[in-house]
Amino acid sequence: MTRVLLAGFGGLGGGQDHQRAMYLPAFQAHPGFTVVGAVGADDLGVPSYPDLATALADDPAEVVSVCLPPDQRATAIVTALRAGRHVLADKPLALTAEEAAAAAAAAAESGTVCMPAHHQRFAPAVRSARAAVAAGRVGLPWNVQADFLVAGGDPCPLGELTNLGLYPIDVVAALVGQPVRRVHARASGDVTLLLLDHDRGLTSTISVGRISGTADLRPGGLAVHRYRISGSNGVMNVDATKPGATLRTSTGVRSAWTGPDTVALMLTELHAAITGGRPAEVGPADALAAIRVVEAARRSLEAGRPVPLSPDSQEGRQ
Amino acid sequence: MEHHSASVGVLVVGVGFIAEQHTAAIHADPRARLVGIVDLDAGRAAAAARANGGVPWSTDLAEALARPEVDAVVVCTPNHTHAPIAVAVAEAGRHLLIEKPLATDVAGARRIAAAFADAGRVLMPAHTHRCYDYARAVKEGLGDLGRPEFLRLAILGGWIWPDWRAWVLDPARSGGHALHNGVHLLDLVTWWTGDRPETVYARGRKQTAAELDIYDYLEMTVGFAGGATALCEMSRGHRPATYAARDVLVVGEHGVLTLPWDAEASIVTDESGTGLLPPAGANGFAVQLGAWLDAIGGAEPLMTPGDGVLAVAMGVAAERSIATGEPVRVDDVLTEAGV
Ligand SMILES: NC(=O)c1ccc[n+]([C@@H]2O[C@H](COP(=O)([O-])OP(=O)(O)OC[C@H]3O[C@@H](n4cnc5c(N)ncnc54)[C@H](O)[C@@H]3O)[C@@H](O)[C@H]2O)c1
């Protein structure tokens, strides 16, 4: 059994606690993991530690699940990696590209697994699409259109671009594997539109945001989550809200997910990477790439025009 | 064929691919009757006249316009010919339903609009999509959604055009794809939002062949004055060539409308694969003709000359944005064309 230390029970504010809501139950349900300690909670029936340093000195866990408030997160990740531990990092793994780069460097040095919790790329429809695209099923992809629209729930104080935006940016990256060079963003009400220019002339467009709640979804449920990949030899329309059954009763309509849990699939990959001694399928470089796109999007929103991915580079004007 | 003295006598100019839709609509509407055909190509004009009950035909527009039974004209000629033909129709004092785009540049579109304002005749640009059931349903749905925030409209298909010699592939004659087909989408999202388009940011792609002079795939992002954003995709570059899909998504302050590619058609799997079988629906060209006849009768027009001019300006802005890689202000395009 791989032993897990839960570090931090914060989220992006607004009462968010991904540790308790998402990772703890998933670790408990997974046959390969056991939770052996916690930093910042004493009601879990496992030893509680006042801070990460004390826990790392004392605790025998191989994995640290880092869910500290975002301003402490990157430092904690680097500390855990330097102590030779594997890390599961709540997303965003860091608030800035600089911090994410530091985490990536620490992971490279430690040789341990550092996985950002980009669990949407583990959505079953995305996984099969990714494999099919990589196998050439639609030829050479030249465009991706994506919608990631969450209905209702608590708005994130840091903004939904940081909170929700990372997911579809990461999925698009996983689907096509071409780095982003230029970003144009436009905000309209609850939705932000990201227009990305990648290598190989590939373009992608992502709408992302938290829209009005709808009667058929629990608050925070995904109203629209889909990807259209156009390639030289075909088109793939991927509805990531599938697989699902539709349940109609006298009190309403709802969709009943019939697929595996994305967080469980992510932990399976984490476990396989740790026991296999290999990097995980999603790592700090992916977090860094997504955060850089978010940062560029913010610059574009301010400038009202497209910007290169890196502030000083000329690549945006190719 | 029954002839009502009260019916509108319609001359059709340009009898190529799309004209049949218009003649069929004319035959189906008791308020109109076809009274003549004009095409530069005598063979085509004669064949169309024969196929339409032996109506008179000509290769000379002026001669046809001089005939007293011609009350109104439907123009279905290549895009670059629209401005001179439309101005001639206005000067002859006839009403006009003209295929999109109104013209291939803003100056031409303005010239047409001014000529009809002077003549006091009805000018309607054929933004046919406004007349399709789906577009009307979305317009209605917007009532429940409240202020629109984000709209997606995609009309995707494969290559349906002829070879290199086709006028559609020549930007000088078609205006480029943003003018040729783009205006359908640019006009529709503007009608849906009821808002003023401020900026267009567009990306284009020569997907079928790098040697194309037009972008067979277009992605046009329109920013509206009220803050809404509309993303319009128009493609003739998808593969397989048989691909045909339309997609609509509208996010409003009170919810979301989705009309995905598989929501309207039946899905058929046969020996050649899986495809869509669109349901029998209302004929958009008949609805459009009806709206034009209504306007000639004095009703509020479904599409105004101003709509036609604006759509052209948005198309020009899209083509320019592709060339520069920057968002283009619609007002700049309108201003530099003069008044
Ligand atoms: N509303 C729609 O959905 C839709 C669809 C297709 C085409 N269109 C529009 O319809 C128009 C015609 O397109 P098409 O595909 O039928 O073209 P086409 O090339 O098939 O036909 C054009 C016809 O016009 C004739 N012509 C050319 N110049 C002329 C002139 N100066 N005077 C008289 N006749 C002339 C040609 O000989 C030809 O017969 C275009 O403006 C196009 O943008 C609209």
XYZ file of C-alpha atoms and ligand atoms in Angstrom:
701
model
C 0.000 0.000 0.000
C 1.251 3.444 -0.865
C 0.905 5.771 2.106
C -0.599 9.233 1.684
C -0.247 12.410 3.711
C -3.025 14.941 3.177
C -1.492 18.409 3.321
C -3.932 21.281 3.485
C -7.687 21.458 3.212
C -8.095 24.721 1.380
C -9.035 25.373 -2.185
C -9.258 28.533 -4.188
C -11.280 30.111 -1.378
C -15.034 30.370 -1.181
C -15.278 27.381 1.161
C -13.728 25.100 -1.446
C -12.108 21.974 0.030
C -10.999 19.648 -2.740
C -9.011 17.546 -0.267
C -12.079 16.500 1.706
C -14.521 16.562 -1.220
C -12.454 14.883 -3.931
C -9.058 13.452 -3.031
C -9.676 11.927 0.422
C -12.651 9.792 -0.680
C -10.809 8.772 -3.848
C -7.668 7.751 -1.900
C -9.839 5.842 0.576
C -11.669 4.027 -2.202
C -8.460 3.123 -4.062
C -7.008 -0.285 -3.150
C -3.435 0.907 -3.693
C -3.449 3.864 -1.295
C -3.885 4.350 2.430
C -4.173 7.706 4.179
C -1.745 7.870 7.110
C -1.625 11.500 8.180
C -3.007 14.995 7.758
C -1.748 18.553 8.000
C -4.529 20.935 8.936
C -7.254 18.505 10.031
C -7.623 16.437 13.214
C -10.981 14.777 12.594
C -9.912 12.120 10.133
C -8.801 9.404 12.544
C -5.169 9.668 11.368
C -2.255 11.471 13.027
C -2.520 15.226 12.628
C 0.507 17.498 12.128
C 0.808 21.230 12.730
C 2.748 21.867 9.529
C 4.218 20.159 6.512
C 7.850 20.267 7.705
C 6.985 18.439 10.937
C 4.925 15.908 9.027
C 7.661 15.246 6.477
C 10.212 14.789 9.268
C 8.023 12.347 11.131
C 5.556 10.832 8.731
C 6.332 7.774 6.619
C 4.023 8.656 3.697
C 5.413 8.247 0.180
C 2.800 10.577 -1.305
C 1.774 14.073 -0.293
C -1.606 15.291 -1.500
C -1.140 19.054 -1.524
C -4.278 21.118 -1.138
C -2.898 24.134 0.699
C -4.149 27.628 -0.148
C -2.758 28.628 -3.553
C -0.240 31.143 -2.193
C 1.470 28.401 -0.107
C 0.981 25.594 -2.578
C 4.031 25.815 -4.821
C 6.439 26.129 -1.878
C 4.867 23.090 -0.220
C 5.132 21.064 -3.425
C 8.834 21.917 -3.779
C 9.398 21.039 -0.095
C 7.682 17.664 -0.479
C 9.540 16.838 -3.688
C 12.889 17.778 -2.129
C 12.033 15.443 0.753
C 11.819 12.682 -1.848
C 8.050 12.354 -1.795
C 5.616 11.965 -4.669
C 3.065 14.758 -4.985
C -0.521 15.044 -6.076
C -1.152 18.782 -6.445
C -4.578 20.355 -6.462
C -5.065 22.561 -9.487
C -3.858 25.141 -10.093
C -0.549 23.627 -9.093
C 0.733 27.206 -8.794
C -0.507 30.732 -9.288
C 2.288 31.816 -11.612
C 4.331 30.229 -14.359
C 7.434 31.011 -12.337
C 6.208 28.921 -9.404
C 5.101 26.118 -11.695
C 8.544 26.104 -13.317
C 10.137 25.805 -9.856
C 7.931 22.792 -9.102
C 8.854 21.227 -12.444
C 12.556 21.739 -11.728
C 12.221 20.212 -8.236
C 10.422 17.185 -9.684
C 13.123 16.721 -12.301
C 15.736 16.779 -9.549
C 13.952 14.497 -7.115
C 12.947 11.960 -9.749
C 9.660 11.461 -7.944
C 6.184 11.790 -9.427
C 4.549 15.213 -9.369
C 1.033 15.134 -10.731
C -1.199 18.195 -11.122
C -4.831 17.211 -10.567
C -5.919 17.903 -14.136
C -8.474 15.149 -13.770
C -10.663 16.207 -16.708
C -8.115 14.767 -19.123
C -9.009 11.430 -17.534
C -12.658 11.769 -18.611
C -13.384 8.505 -20.428
C -14.508 10.171 -23.672
C -11.387 12.358 -23.652
C -9.108 9.392 -23.038
C -10.394 7.423 -25.967
C -10.418 10.510 -28.191
C -6.836 11.276 -27.256
C -5.746 7.784 -28.215
C -7.713 7.904 -31.458
C -6.291 11.298 -32.453
C -2.768 10.154 -31.630
C -3.341 7.082 -33.786
C -4.279 9.272 -36.759
C -7.966 8.474 -36.841
C -8.824 11.967 -38.229
C -5.495 12.473 -39.972
C -3.481 15.542 -38.998
C -5.550 17.707 -36.628
C -5.797 21.360 -37.689
C -8.484 22.743 -35.390
C -10.073 22.021 -32.018
C -13.225 23.687 -30.726
C -13.965 23.223 -27.047
C -16.696 24.256 -24.629
C -16.326 23.883 -20.869
C -19.370 25.438 -19.250
C -20.186 24.771 -15.623
C -23.726 25.516 -14.467
C -24.088 27.242 -11.102
C -22.083 26.576 -7.948
C -19.818 28.931 -6.036
C -17.865 31.391 -8.127
C -14.120 31.197 -7.614
C -12.599 34.330 -6.049
C -9.501 33.971 -8.242
C -11.651 33.950 -11.377
C -12.880 31.062 -13.449
C -10.057 31.396 -15.954
C -7.637 30.153 -13.270
C -10.129 27.801 -11.681
C -11.955 26.194 -14.634
C -9.823 27.404 -17.537
C -6.944 25.045 -16.807
C -9.100 21.979 -17.466
C -10.016 22.498 -21.131
C -6.618 24.083 -21.873
C -5.016 20.916 -20.533
C -7.418 18.619 -22.390
C -6.736 20.386 -25.701
C -3.006 20.030 -25.033
C -3.489 16.330 -24.278
C -5.566 15.833 -27.433
C -3.234 17.455 -29.946
C 0.124 17.799 -28.200
C 1.089 20.993 -30.051
C 2.416 23.866 -27.922
C 0.540 27.182 -27.851
C 2.401 30.166 -29.320
C -0.151 32.980 -29.367
C -3.291 33.742 -27.370
C -6.260 35.987 -27.959
C -8.913 36.177 -25.248
C -12.247 37.908 -24.936
C -14.459 37.980 -21.875
C -18.217 38.276 -22.203
C -20.320 37.999 -19.085
C -19.673 34.627 -17.486
C -17.823 33.175 -20.449
C -14.222 33.689 -21.505
C -13.247 32.792 -25.034
C -9.670 31.663 -25.672
C -8.399 31.651 -29.248
C -5.082 29.819 -29.367
C -2.511 29.485 -32.147
C -0.410 26.336 -31.792
C 2.547 24.954 -33.686
C 1.909 23.408 -37.119
C -0.707 26.044 -37.909
C -3.150 24.284 -35.614
C -5.731 26.548 -34.007
C -7.970 25.909 -31.044
C -10.793 27.802 -29.442
C -12.090 27.275 -25.938
C -15.158 28.754 -24.298
C -14.993 28.411 -20.543
C -16.970 29.774 -17.645
C -19.494 29.345 -14.874
C -22.884 30.117 -16.306
C -26.322 30.352 -14.727
C -27.444 27.274 -12.814
C -29.889 25.036 -14.655
C -32.745 22.948 -13.272
C -31.370 19.611 -14.508
C -27.882 19.854 -12.998
C -26.461 19.915 -9.495
C -24.771 23.266 -8.810
C -21.304 23.112 -10.335
C -22.219 20.368 -12.821
C -20.985 20.511 -16.394
C -23.713 21.822 -18.696
C -21.522 21.583 -21.796
C -18.187 19.811 -22.011
C -17.118 18.877 -25.496
C -14.344 18.937 -28.070
C -14.522 18.912 -31.847
C -11.270 17.873 -33.491
C -11.048 18.582 -37.216
C -8.318 16.798 -39.088
C -7.034 16.384 -42.621
C -9.026 13.168 -42.926
C -12.005 13.443 -40.642
C -13.806 15.022 -37.725
C -14.239 13.788 -34.176
C -17.077 15.165 -32.059
C -16.330 14.300 -28.446
C -19.023 14.902 -25.844
C -17.204 14.532 -22.536
C -20.488 14.546 -20.600
C -20.912 11.020 -21.978
C -21.332 8.255 -21.029
C -24.591 9.032 -19.317
C -28.114 7.811 -19.023
C -31.044 10.198 -19.006
C -33.394 9.841 -16.067
C -36.837 11.383 -16.445
C -39.212 11.298 -13.495
C -42.219 13.263 -12.289
C -39.884 15.604 -10.443
C -37.440 16.400 -13.203
C -34.798 15.320 -15.679
C -31.231 14.457 -14.900
C -28.305 12.780 -16.478
C -26.862 9.791 -14.643
C -23.148 9.300 -15.269
C -22.441 5.759 -16.342
C -18.685 6.069 -16.630
C -15.799 5.694 -14.216
C -14.923 8.548 -11.867
C -12.266 10.834 -13.344
C -10.513 11.377 -9.983
C -10.333 7.603 -9.442
C -8.809 7.172 -12.912
C -6.290 9.895 -12.099
C -5.264 8.124 -8.872
C -4.877 4.870 -10.763
C -2.423 6.624 -13.063
C -0.655 8.172 -10.043
C -0.303 4.743 -8.480
C 0.930 3.147 -11.677
C 3.537 5.886 -12.147
C 4.785 5.563 -8.551
C 4.998 1.791 -8.549
C 6.349 1.720 -12.111
C 9.022 4.300 -11.310
C 8.046 6.401 -14.302
C 6.706 9.964 -14.759
C 2.932 10.275 -14.705
C 0.980 10.837 -17.888
C 0.358 14.383 -16.691
C 3.169 16.243 -14.968
C 4.377 19.651 -13.860
C 5.329 20.588 -17.426
C 1.650 20.270 -18.364
C 0.663 22.472 -15.433
C 3.287 25.007 -16.486
C 2.054 25.001 -20.102
C -1.561 25.552 -19.033
C -0.659 28.300 -16.554
C 1.340 30.093 -19.242
C -1.733 30.078 -21.486
C -3.835 31.522 -18.650
C -1.248 34.225 -18.015
C -1.137 35.117 -21.707
C -4.945 35.202 -21.779
C -4.932 37.732 -18.952
C -2.457 39.892 -20.853
C -4.598 39.615 -23.975
C -7.736 40.597 -22.064
C -5.932 43.674 -20.829
C -4.484 44.577 -24.216
C -7.611 43.765 -26.224
C -5.501 41.986 -28.820
C -3.602 38.740 -29.342
C -0.337 38.304 -27.460
C 2.590 35.898 -27.779
C 2.718 33.175 -25.144
C 5.881 34.572 -23.610
C 5.802 38.320 -23.018
C 9.172 39.012 -24.648
C 9.043 36.592 -27.529
C 8.296 37.479 -31.130
C 6.721 34.102 -31.860
C 3.247 35.602 -31.712
C 3.769 37.452 -34.957
C 4.628 34.470 -37.107
C -50.587 29.044 -64.872
C -53.107 31.415 -63.365
C -52.253 35.092 -63.755
C -53.383 37.463 -61.047
C -53.255 41.060 -62.090
C -52.558 41.814 -58.411
C -49.569 39.464 -58.260
C -46.004 40.725 -58.393
C -44.277 40.083 -61.708
C -40.761 38.829 -60.963
C -37.727 38.766 -63.258
C -34.919 36.386 -62.273
C -31.396 37.484 -63.234
C -28.678 34.831 -63.249
C -29.879 31.253 -63.548
C -27.067 29.146 -62.171
C -26.930 26.898 -59.137
C -29.154 28.794 -56.687
C -31.757 30.343 -59.020
C -33.916 27.209 -59.021
C -34.657 27.700 -55.334
C -35.988 31.155 -56.092
C -38.048 30.169 -59.142
C -39.582 27.297 -57.160
C -40.501 29.731 -54.389
C -42.016 32.125 -56.924
C -44.127 29.328 -58.426
C -45.271 28.247 -54.970
C -46.441 31.698 -53.859
C -49.767 32.904 -55.298
C -48.715 36.491 -54.732
C -45.898 36.280 -57.282
C -45.458 35.165 -60.871
C -42.322 34.615 -62.899
C -42.310 36.964 -65.897
C -38.836 36.560 -67.314
C -35.273 35.288 -67.128
C -31.990 37.078 -67.763
C -28.577 35.467 -67.987
C -25.452 36.527 -69.843
C -25.291 32.976 -71.109
C -28.022 32.642 -73.751
C -28.064 28.863 -73.534
C -28.708 28.908 -69.804
C -31.291 31.671 -70.089
C -33.169 29.789 -72.794
C -33.038 26.476 -70.925
C -34.290 28.084 -67.717
C -37.065 29.879 -69.578
C -38.142 26.587 -71.146
C -38.049 24.800 -67.808
C -40.201 27.556 -66.316
C -43.195 27.479 -68.631
C -41.655 29.293 -71.573
C -41.362 32.729 -69.977
C -39.497 35.371 -72.024
C -35.712 35.353 -71.685
C -32.942 37.729 -72.579
C -29.209 38.298 -72.237
C -29.826 42.035 -71.929
C -30.800 43.273 -68.485
C -31.839 46.776 -69.640
C -34.187 45.332 -72.233
C -35.809 43.008 -69.664
C -36.154 45.788 -67.078
C -37.992 47.925 -69.618
C -40.823 45.388 -69.859
C -43.903 46.692 -68.007
C -44.884 43.343 -66.470
C -41.617 43.316 -64.479
C -42.476 44.708 -61.055
C -39.587 43.224 -59.129
C -36.290 41.388 -59.624
C -34.466 38.503 -57.974
C -30.711 38.647 -58.614
C -28.657 35.420 -58.411
C -25.499 36.364 -60.264
C -21.888 36.143 -59.051
C -21.124 38.494 -56.169
C -19.003 41.096 -57.991
C -21.838 41.783 -60.448
C -24.325 42.645 -57.700
C -23.577 46.371 -57.416
C -24.007 47.361 -61.077
C -27.023 45.085 -61.573
C -28.732 46.275 -58.369
C -28.214 49.947 -59.214
C -29.739 49.335 -62.655
C -32.758 47.692 -61.000
C -33.199 50.667 -58.663
C -32.906 53.118 -61.531
C -35.586 51.162 -63.376
C -37.808 51.597 -60.319
C -38.162 47.891 -59.513
C -38.052 46.105 -56.151
C -35.130 43.770 -55.511
C -34.349 40.566 -53.650
C -30.618 40.099 -54.078
C -28.458 37.147 -53.220
C -25.858 37.668 -50.551
C -23.477 39.337 -50.201
C -25.178 42.621 -51.076
C -21.865 43.597 -52.689
C -18.211 42.622 -52.428
C -17.217 45.871 -50.693
C -18.809 48.461 -48.440
C -18.750 51.205 -51.071
C -20.708 49.003 -53.478
C -23.195 47.999 -50.798
C -23.708 51.643 -49.848
C -24.199 52.625 -53.496
C -26.962 50.018 -53.814
C -28.678 51.064 -50.586
C -28.597 54.726 -51.623
C -30.011 53.944 -55.074
C -32.984 52.150 -53.498
C -33.534 54.882 -50.941
C -33.687 57.383 -53.818
C -35.983 55.171 -55.870
C -38.278 54.427 -52.936
C -38.272 50.722 -53.738
C -37.787 47.647 -51.529
C -34.267 46.213 -51.355
C -33.843 42.975 -49.450
C -30.494 41.166 -49.132
C -31.066 37.401 -49.150
C -29.678 36.460 -45.752
C -31.561 33.217 -46.151
C -30.536 31.710 -42.833
C -32.856 34.115 -41.021
C -35.653 32.261 -42.791
C -34.682 28.761 -41.651
C -36.608 27.083 -38.849
C -33.529 26.605 -36.687
C -32.607 30.281 -36.818
C -36.122 31.352 -35.907
C -36.234 28.857 -33.033
C -32.957 30.202 -31.652
C -34.220 33.788 -31.979
C -37.284 32.750 -29.970
C -35.232 30.819 -27.409
C -33.161 33.914 -26.760
C -36.259 35.379 -25.159
C -35.951 32.857 -22.297
C -32.169 33.127 -22.001
C -32.078 36.846 -21.289
C -29.086 38.942 -22.266
C -26.889 36.831 -24.559
C -23.263 36.372 -23.467
C -21.723 33.848 -25.811
C -22.956 32.413 -29.096
C -21.539 29.689 -31.266
C -22.679 29.116 -34.833
C -20.888 26.581 -36.987
C -21.833 25.609 -40.512
C -19.386 22.961 -41.549
C -19.048 20.991 -44.706
C -16.642 19.631 -47.242
C -15.721 20.762 -50.717
C -18.832 21.418 -52.847
C -17.286 23.916 -55.236
C -16.117 23.338 -58.833
C -12.451 23.463 -59.819
C -9.857 26.260 -59.933
C -11.847 28.177 -62.537
C -14.876 28.743 -60.269
C -15.616 32.415 -59.535
C -16.215 31.504 -55.885
C -12.481 30.759 -55.540
C -11.508 34.152 -56.976
C -11.508 36.843 -54.262
C -11.976 39.530 -56.920
C -15.281 37.993 -57.960
C -16.569 36.452 -54.720
C -15.113 38.979 -52.263
C -13.430 36.103 -50.433
C -15.121 33.458 -48.312
C -16.006 35.861 -45.487
C -18.089 37.821 -47.988
C -19.320 34.850 -49.950
C -20.599 32.620 -47.140
C -19.397 34.388 -44.008
C -22.088 37.053 -44.274
C -24.782 34.419 -43.620
C -23.361 33.746 -40.169
C -22.287 37.309 -39.414
C -25.771 38.547 -40.197
C -27.484 35.777 -38.265
C -25.608 36.291 -34.992
C -26.201 40.045 -35.310
C -29.926 39.420 -35.787
C -29.989 36.973 -32.870
C -28.310 39.366 -30.450
C -30.079 42.461 -31.765
C -26.836 44.221 -30.881
C -24.260 46.328 -32.702
C -21.121 44.458 -33.826
C -17.987 46.311 -32.772
C -15.034 44.090 -33.609
C -14.207 41.056 -35.714
C -11.244 38.793 -35.020
C -10.912 36.104 -37.661
C -8.665 33.192 -38.473
C -8.686 31.543 -41.865
C -7.293 28.362 -43.263
C -6.656 27.059 -46.747
C -7.423 23.498 -45.826
C -8.255 21.775 -49.100
C -5.194 23.184 -50.880
C -2.408 25.531 -49.857
C -2.677 27.164 -53.303
C -6.198 28.475 -52.703
C -6.704 32.256 -52.792
C -9.603 32.028 -50.342
C -9.954 30.489 -46.904
C -12.169 27.429 -47.179
C -12.285 27.329 -43.358
C -13.176 30.532 -41.520
C -13.479 31.264 -37.837
C -14.889 34.729 -37.158
C -15.238 36.084 -33.615
C -17.596 39.022 -33.324
C -17.556 41.333 -30.310
C -20.823 43.175 -29.738
C -21.298 46.577 -28.133
C -23.380 45.057 -25.310
C -20.506 42.716 -24.414
C -21.656 39.504 -26.081
C -19.250 37.452 -28.181
C -20.238 35.320 -31.164
C -17.992 32.673 -32.654
C -18.886 31.864 -36.273
C -17.284 28.993 -38.160
C -17.897 28.484 -41.850
C -16.224 25.573 -43.547
C -15.999 24.027 -46.969
C -12.704 22.436 -45.996
C -13.799 19.558 -43.794
C -13.226 15.939 -44.629
C -14.786 13.718 -45.651
C -16.265 15.921 -48.373
C -19.694 14.574 -47.478
C -19.446 16.004 -43.948
C -22.284 18.395 -43.164
C -22.960 19.647 -39.665
C -24.485 22.677 -38.057
C -23.975 23.592 -34.442
C -25.546 26.309 -32.324
C -24.823 27.140 -28.695
C -26.093 30.216 -26.899
C -25.219 31.144 -23.327
C -27.479 33.779 -21.830
C -27.736 35.218 -18.351
C -30.459 32.667 -17.488
C -29.147 29.493 -19.077
C -27.879 27.817 -22.202
C -29.357 26.692 -25.520
C -27.703 23.849 -27.387
C -28.551 22.722 -30.888
C -25.715 20.313 -31.626
C -24.944 18.643 -34.940
C -27.009 15.560 -34.149
C -30.038 17.313 -32.651
C -31.998 17.935 -35.817
C -31.328 15.102 -38.213
C -31.846 11.383 -38.129
C -28.685 9.327 -38.136
C -28.420 6.741 -40.868
C -25.840 4.021 -41.091
C -25.594 2.349 -44.463
C -22.942 0.659 -46.608
C -21.092 3.972 -47.076
C -20.907 4.744 -43.374
C -22.891 6.892 -40.968
C -24.565 10.062 -42.107
C -27.278 12.536 -41.275
C -30.746 12.569 -42.761
C -32.195 16.051 -42.264
C -35.912 16.157 -41.480
C -38.355 17.651 -43.934
C -38.709 21.264 -42.879
C -40.068 24.559 -44.077
C -38.422 25.878 -47.234
C -36.256 28.840 -46.268
C -36.299 30.265 -49.789
C -40.120 30.245 -49.781
C -40.176 31.962 -46.388
C -37.674 34.501 -47.697
C -39.695 35.212 -50.829
C -42.793 35.603 -48.660
C -41.023 38.125 -46.432
C -39.925 40.076 -49.516
C -43.458 40.109 -50.970
C -44.749 41.205 -47.561
C -42.279 44.096 -47.579
C -43.289 45.072 -51.112
C -46.859 45.094 -49.766
C -45.778 47.565 -47.089
C -44.886 45.280 -44.151
C -41.812 45.722 -41.938
C -38.937 44.087 -43.873
C -37.274 40.998 -42.351
C -33.920 42.129 -43.799
C -33.100 45.770 -44.499
C -30.559 47.408 -46.805
C -28.717 48.443 -43.634
C -28.448 44.782 -42.610
C -26.888 44.049 -45.987
C -24.359 46.883 -45.699
C -23.439 45.885 -42.141
C -22.932 42.224 -43.084
C -20.609 43.287 -45.912
C -18.631 45.508 -43.520
C -18.297 42.601 -41.072
C -17.146 40.318 -43.896
C -14.555 42.881 -44.983
C -13.423 43.203 -41.350
C -13.050 39.402 -41.135
C -10.930 39.205 -44.293
C -8.755 42.035 -43.012
C -8.381 40.462 -39.591
C -7.140 37.240 -41.180
C -4.577 39.246 -43.145
C -3.337 41.280 -40.161
C -3.827 38.783 -37.325
C -5.456 41.523 -35.247
C -9.059 42.341 -34.309
C -10.627 44.862 -36.702
C -13.194 47.485 -35.735
C -16.339 47.359 -37.858
C -16.700 51.136 -37.510
C -13.278 51.642 -39.087
C -14.349 49.614 -42.111
C -17.604 51.576 -42.373
C -15.907 54.951 -41.928
C -13.124 54.507 -44.428
C -15.628 53.510 -47.120
C -17.146 56.994 -46.830
C -20.839 57.730 -46.734
N -28.645 32.124 -50.179
C -27.928 31.034 -50.375
O -28.011 30.098 -49.596
C -27.007 30.958 -51.569
C -26.471 29.733 -51.969
C -25.645 29.680 -53.095
C -25.353 30.848 -53.788
N -25.847 32.044 -53.352
C -25.563 33.318 -54.061
O -26.270 33.308 -55.282
C -25.529 33.963 -56.279
C -25.336 33.027 -57.456
O -24.619 31.889 -57.048
P -24.653 30.541 -57.892
O -23.974 29.537 -57.061
O -26.038 30.274 -58.357
O -23.707 30.955 -59.138
P -23.605 30.277 -60.553
O -22.258 30.587 -61.067
O -24.047 28.854 -60.482
O -24.685 31.072 -61.428
C -24.534 32.421 -61.754
C -25.298 32.679 -63.064
O -25.247 34.078 -63.321
C -24.932 34.297 -64.697
N -24.309 35.606 -64.800
C -23.029 35.964 -64.533
N -22.860 37.282 -64.666
C -24.048 37.790 -65.058
C -24.513 39.097 -65.386
N -23.695 40.142 -65.274
N -25.786 39.237 -65.754
C -26.613 38.189 -65.846
N -26.246 36.923 -65.559
C -24.973 36.736 -65.176
C -24.044 33.140 -65.063
O -24.059 32.915 -66.453
C -24.686 31.991 -64.280
O -25.700 31.364 -65.013
C -24.241 34.417 -55.617
O -24.374 35.767 -55.202
C -24.123 33.527 -54.436
O -23.408 34.155 -53.387
C -26.676 32.090 -52.278
